[in-house]
Coordinates of C-alpha atoms in Angstrom, one line a residue:
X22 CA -11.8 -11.6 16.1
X23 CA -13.6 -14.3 14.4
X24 CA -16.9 -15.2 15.9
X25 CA -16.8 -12.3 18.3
X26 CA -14.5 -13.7 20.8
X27 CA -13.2 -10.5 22.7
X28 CA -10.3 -10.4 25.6
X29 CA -13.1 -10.1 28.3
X30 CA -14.8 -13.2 27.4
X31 CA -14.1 -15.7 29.7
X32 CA -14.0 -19.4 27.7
X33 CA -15.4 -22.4 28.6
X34 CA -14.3 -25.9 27.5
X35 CA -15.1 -29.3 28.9
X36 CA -13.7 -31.2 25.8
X37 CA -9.8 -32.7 25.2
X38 CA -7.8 -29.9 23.7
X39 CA -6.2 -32.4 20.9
X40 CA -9.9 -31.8 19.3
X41 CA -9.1 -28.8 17.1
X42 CA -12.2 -27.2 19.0
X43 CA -10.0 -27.1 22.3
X44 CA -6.8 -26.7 21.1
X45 CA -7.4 -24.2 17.3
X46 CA -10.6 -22.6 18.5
X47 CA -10.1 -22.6 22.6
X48 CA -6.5 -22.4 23.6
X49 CA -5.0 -20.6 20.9
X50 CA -7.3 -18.2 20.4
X51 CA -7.2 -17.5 24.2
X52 CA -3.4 -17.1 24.1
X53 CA -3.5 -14.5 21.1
X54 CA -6.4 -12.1 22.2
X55 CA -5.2 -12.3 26.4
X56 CA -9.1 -14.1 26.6
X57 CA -9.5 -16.6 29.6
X58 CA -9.8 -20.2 29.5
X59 CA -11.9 -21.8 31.8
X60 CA -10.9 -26.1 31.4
X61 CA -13.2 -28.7 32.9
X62 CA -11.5 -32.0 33.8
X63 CA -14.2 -33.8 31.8
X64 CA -18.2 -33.1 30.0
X65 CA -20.8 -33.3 33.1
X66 CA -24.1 -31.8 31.6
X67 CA -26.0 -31.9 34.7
X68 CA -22.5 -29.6 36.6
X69 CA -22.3 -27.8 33.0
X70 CA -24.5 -24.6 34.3
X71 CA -23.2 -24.7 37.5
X72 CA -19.8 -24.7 35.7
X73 CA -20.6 -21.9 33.9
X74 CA -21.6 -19.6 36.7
X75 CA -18.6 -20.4 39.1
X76 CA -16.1 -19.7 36.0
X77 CA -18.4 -16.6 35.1
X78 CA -17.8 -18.1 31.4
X79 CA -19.2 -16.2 28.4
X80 CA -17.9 -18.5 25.7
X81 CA -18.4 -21.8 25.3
X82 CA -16.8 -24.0 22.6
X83 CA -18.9 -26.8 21.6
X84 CA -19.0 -30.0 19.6
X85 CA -21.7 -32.3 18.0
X86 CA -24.1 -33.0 20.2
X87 CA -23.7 -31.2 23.4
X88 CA -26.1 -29.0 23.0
X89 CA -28.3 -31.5 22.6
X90 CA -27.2 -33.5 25.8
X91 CA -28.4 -30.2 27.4
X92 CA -31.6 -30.2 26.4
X93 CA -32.6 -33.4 27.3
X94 CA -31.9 -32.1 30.9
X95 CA -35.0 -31.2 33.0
X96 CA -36.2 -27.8 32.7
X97 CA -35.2 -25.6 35.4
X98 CA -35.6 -22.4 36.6
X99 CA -32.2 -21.3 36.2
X100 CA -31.9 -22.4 32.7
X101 CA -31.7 -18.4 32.0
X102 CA -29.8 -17.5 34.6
X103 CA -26.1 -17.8 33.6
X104 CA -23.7 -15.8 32.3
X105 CA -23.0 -17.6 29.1
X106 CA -23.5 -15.3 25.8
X107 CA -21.9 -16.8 23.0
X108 CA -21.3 -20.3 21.1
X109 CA -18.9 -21.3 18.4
X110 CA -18.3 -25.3 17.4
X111 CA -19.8 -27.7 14.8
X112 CA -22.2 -30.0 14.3
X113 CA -25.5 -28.0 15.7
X114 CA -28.7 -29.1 13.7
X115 CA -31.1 -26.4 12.8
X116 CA -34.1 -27.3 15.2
X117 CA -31.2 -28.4 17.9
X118 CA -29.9 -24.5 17.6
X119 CA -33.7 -22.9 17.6
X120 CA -34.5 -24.8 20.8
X121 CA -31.6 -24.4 22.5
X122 CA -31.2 -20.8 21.9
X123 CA -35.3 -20.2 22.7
X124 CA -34.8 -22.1 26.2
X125 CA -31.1 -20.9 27.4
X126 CA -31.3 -17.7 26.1
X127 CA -28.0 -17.5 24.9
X128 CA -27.2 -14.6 22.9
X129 CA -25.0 -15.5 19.8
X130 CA -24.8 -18.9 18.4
X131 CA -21.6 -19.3 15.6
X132 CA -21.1 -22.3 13.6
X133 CA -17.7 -23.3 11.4
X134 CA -16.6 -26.3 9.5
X135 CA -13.5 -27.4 9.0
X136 CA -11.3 -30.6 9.4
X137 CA -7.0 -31.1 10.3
X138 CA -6.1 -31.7 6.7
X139 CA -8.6 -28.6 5.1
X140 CA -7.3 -25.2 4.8
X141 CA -10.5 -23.5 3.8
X142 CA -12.7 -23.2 7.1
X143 CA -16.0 -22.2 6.6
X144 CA -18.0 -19.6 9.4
X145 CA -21.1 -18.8 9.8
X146 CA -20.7 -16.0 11.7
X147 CA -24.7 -14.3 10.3
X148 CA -26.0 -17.2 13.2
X149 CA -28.3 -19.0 10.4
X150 CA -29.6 -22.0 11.9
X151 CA -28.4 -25.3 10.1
X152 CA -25.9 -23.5 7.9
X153 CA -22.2 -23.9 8.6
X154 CA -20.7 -21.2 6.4
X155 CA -20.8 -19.9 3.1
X156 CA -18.8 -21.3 -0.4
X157 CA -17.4 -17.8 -1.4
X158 CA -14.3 -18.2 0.0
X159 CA -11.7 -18.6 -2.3
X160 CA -10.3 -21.9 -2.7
X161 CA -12.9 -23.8 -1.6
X162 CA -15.9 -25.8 -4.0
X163 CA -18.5 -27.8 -4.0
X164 CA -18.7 -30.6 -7.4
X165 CA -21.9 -32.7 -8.4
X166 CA -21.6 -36.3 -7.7
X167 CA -23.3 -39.5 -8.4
X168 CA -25.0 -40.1 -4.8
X169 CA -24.6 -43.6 -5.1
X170 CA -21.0 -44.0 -6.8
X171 CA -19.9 -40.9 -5.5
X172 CA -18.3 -40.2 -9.4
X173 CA -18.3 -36.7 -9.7
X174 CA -20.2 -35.5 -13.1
X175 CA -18.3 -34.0 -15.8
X176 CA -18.9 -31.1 -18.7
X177 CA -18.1 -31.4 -22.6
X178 CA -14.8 -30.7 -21.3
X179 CA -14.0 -33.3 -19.2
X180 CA -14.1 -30.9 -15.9
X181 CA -16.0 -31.1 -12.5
X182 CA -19.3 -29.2 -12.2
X183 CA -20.0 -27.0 -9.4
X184 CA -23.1 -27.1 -7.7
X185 CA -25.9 -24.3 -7.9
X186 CA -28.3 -23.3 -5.0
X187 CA -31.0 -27.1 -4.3
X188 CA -27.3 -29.3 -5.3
X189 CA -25.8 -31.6 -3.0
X190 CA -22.0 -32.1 -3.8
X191 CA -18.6 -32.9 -2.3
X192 CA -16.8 -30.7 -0.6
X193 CA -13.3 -29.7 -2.0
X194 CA -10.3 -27.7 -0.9
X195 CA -7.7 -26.0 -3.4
X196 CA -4.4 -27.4 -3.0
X197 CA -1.9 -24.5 -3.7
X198 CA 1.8 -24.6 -4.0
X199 CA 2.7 -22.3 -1.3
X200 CA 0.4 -24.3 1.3
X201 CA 2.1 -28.0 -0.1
X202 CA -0.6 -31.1 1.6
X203 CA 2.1 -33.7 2.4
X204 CA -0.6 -36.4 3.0
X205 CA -1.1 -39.0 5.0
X206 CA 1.4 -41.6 6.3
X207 CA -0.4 -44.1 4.0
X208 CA 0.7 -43.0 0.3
X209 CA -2.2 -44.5 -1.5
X210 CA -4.7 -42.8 1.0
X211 CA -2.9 -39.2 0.6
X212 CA -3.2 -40.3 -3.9
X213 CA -6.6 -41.2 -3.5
X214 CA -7.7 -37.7 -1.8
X215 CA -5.9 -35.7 -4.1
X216 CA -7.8 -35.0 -7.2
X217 CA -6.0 -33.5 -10.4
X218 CA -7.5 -31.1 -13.4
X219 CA -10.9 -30.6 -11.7
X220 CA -12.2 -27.2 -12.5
X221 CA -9.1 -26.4 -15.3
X222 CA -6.3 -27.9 -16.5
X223 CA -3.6 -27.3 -13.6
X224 CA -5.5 -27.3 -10.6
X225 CA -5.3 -29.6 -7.8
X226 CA -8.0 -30.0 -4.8
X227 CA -8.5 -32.2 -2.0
X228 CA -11.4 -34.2 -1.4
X229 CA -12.9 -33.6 2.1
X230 CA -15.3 -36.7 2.0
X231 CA -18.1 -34.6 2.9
X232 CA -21.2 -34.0 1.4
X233 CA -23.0 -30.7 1.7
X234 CA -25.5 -28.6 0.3
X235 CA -25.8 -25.1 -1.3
X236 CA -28.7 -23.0 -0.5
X237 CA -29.2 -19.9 -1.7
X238 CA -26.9 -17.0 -1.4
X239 CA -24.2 -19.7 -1.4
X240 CA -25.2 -20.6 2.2
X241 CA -24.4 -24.2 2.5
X242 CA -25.2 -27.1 5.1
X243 CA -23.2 -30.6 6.1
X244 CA -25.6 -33.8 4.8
X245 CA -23.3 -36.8 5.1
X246 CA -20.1 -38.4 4.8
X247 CA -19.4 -40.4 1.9
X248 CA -17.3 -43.5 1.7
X249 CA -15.4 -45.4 4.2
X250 CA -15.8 -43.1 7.2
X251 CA -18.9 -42.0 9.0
X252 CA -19.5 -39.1 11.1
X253 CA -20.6 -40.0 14.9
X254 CA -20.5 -36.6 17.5
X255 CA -19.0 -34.3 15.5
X256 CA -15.8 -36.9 14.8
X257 CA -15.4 -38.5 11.5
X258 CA -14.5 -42.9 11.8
X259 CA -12.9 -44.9 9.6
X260 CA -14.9 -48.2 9.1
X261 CA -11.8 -49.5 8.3
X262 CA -10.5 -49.2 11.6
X263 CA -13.4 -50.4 13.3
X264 CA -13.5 -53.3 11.0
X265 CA -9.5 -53.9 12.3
X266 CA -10.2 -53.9 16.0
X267 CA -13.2 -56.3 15.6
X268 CA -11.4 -58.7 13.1
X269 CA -8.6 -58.5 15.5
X270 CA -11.3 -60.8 18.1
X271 CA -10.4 -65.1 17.5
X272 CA -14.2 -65.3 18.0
X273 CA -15.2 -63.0 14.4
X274 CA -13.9 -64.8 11.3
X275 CA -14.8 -61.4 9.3
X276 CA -16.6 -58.4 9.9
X277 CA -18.0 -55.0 7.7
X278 CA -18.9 -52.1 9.1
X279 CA -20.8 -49.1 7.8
X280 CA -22.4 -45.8 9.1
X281 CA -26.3 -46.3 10.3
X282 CA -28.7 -43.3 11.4
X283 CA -30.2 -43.9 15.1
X284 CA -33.3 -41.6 15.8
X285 CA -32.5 -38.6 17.6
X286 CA -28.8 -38.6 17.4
X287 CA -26.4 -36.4 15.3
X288 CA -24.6 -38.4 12.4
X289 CA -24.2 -42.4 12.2
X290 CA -23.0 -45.1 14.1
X291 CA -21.3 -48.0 12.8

């Protein structure tokens, strides 16, 4: 199984299951391998140890910054003593995972990246901190862009370059016949996500949004989104749609909204 979830491993989640964590990763994955799933009514990080010893729970499926919400818990002297042994999700920064790891003692730590309309997830299943899978998979690329414009640069022959090991590119996901993307419900969103002839002539990808960057042996880590989203706990936001809701106000003649860093937080705010 992927990420070493076994039938005896009992699964913990405290998040919705319409987050493809609870419902790809936690439910389903329960159902196929006869696993058990443990479901908390809602995130309480100072009940999440005690959670885990009453369910006995040996997997825990997590998201953006959980991990980190536990650490900024008081240390304790049961910190070690829990059953938990291993960890898939998203969004776990490098020093986040090291200290984590060092303080809870938690065995395995696995990390994947995917997204609803991608069909190329990537694992890391080799428990590098800060890395979220590997480019080898078939299918899936990562192009040089302009970091400013976002353009992607071209060869003599008018095609997208892929990134070498030090690059920081978009992330894109071959669109192949038998597996048809449909799109959006917005047309012109689905047309601008679709990008045509960009390795060869007949290929089509689609354009995740995401920049990441290769390492060596093709290891490769999230950096940023680009464009009119941001990514804020593991989720990705449209400004657009935060833009909407605050227009929507008779007191705000017009508003703009963009992603901003806040010190020690995962992703952007808007």
């Amino acid at each position: 199984a992927i990420a070493d979830l076994a039938p005896d491993d009992i699964i913990y989640l405290p998040t919705p299951l319409y987050h493809n964590v609870g419902i790809g990763c936690s439910w389903i994955k329960a159902n196929l391998l006869g696993a058990k799933l443990a479901l908390s009514k809602r995130l309480s990080v100072s009940e999440f140890w005690n959670d885990i010893r009453k369910f006995q729970a040996t997997y825990f499926m997590y998201v953006g910054e959980i991990p980190r919400y536990l650490l900024n818990q008081p240390p304790s002297e049961n910190d070690k003593n829990h059953t938990l042994k291993k960890m898939l999700g998203l969004g776990l920064r490098k020093e986040i995972w090291e200290e984590f790891q060092a303080r809870f003692q938690v065995d395995h730590i696995y990390e994947f990246y995917g997204s609803t309309e991608g069909s190329r997830p990537l694992f890391n299943v080799d428990e590098i901190p800060g890395m979220i899978g590997r480019d080898t998979m078939a299918g899936f690329a990562i192009a040089k862009v302009d970091p400013d414009t976002g353009e992607f640069y071209k060869n003599e022959k008018g095609y997208c370059v892929k990134c070498k090991a030090g690059d920081i590119g978009m992330g894109l996901i071959k669109v192949e016949e038998r597996g048809v993307f449909t799109g959006y419900k917005d047309r012109e969103k689905t047309e601008k996500k679709i990008l045509h002839k960009v390795f060869r002539k007949t290929d089509t990808y689609f354009n995740t949004g995401d920049m990441l960057k290769v390492h060596e042996d093709r290891w490769v880590s999230f950096v940023d989104r680009f464009g009119d989203t941001f990514r804020w706990k593991g989720e990705n936001v449209s400004t657009l749609e935060v833009e909407a809701i605050l227009n929507s106000y008779s007191a705000i003649q017009y508003s703009a909204v963009y992603g901003a860093a806040i010190p020690n937080t995962d992703g952007k705010a808007g």
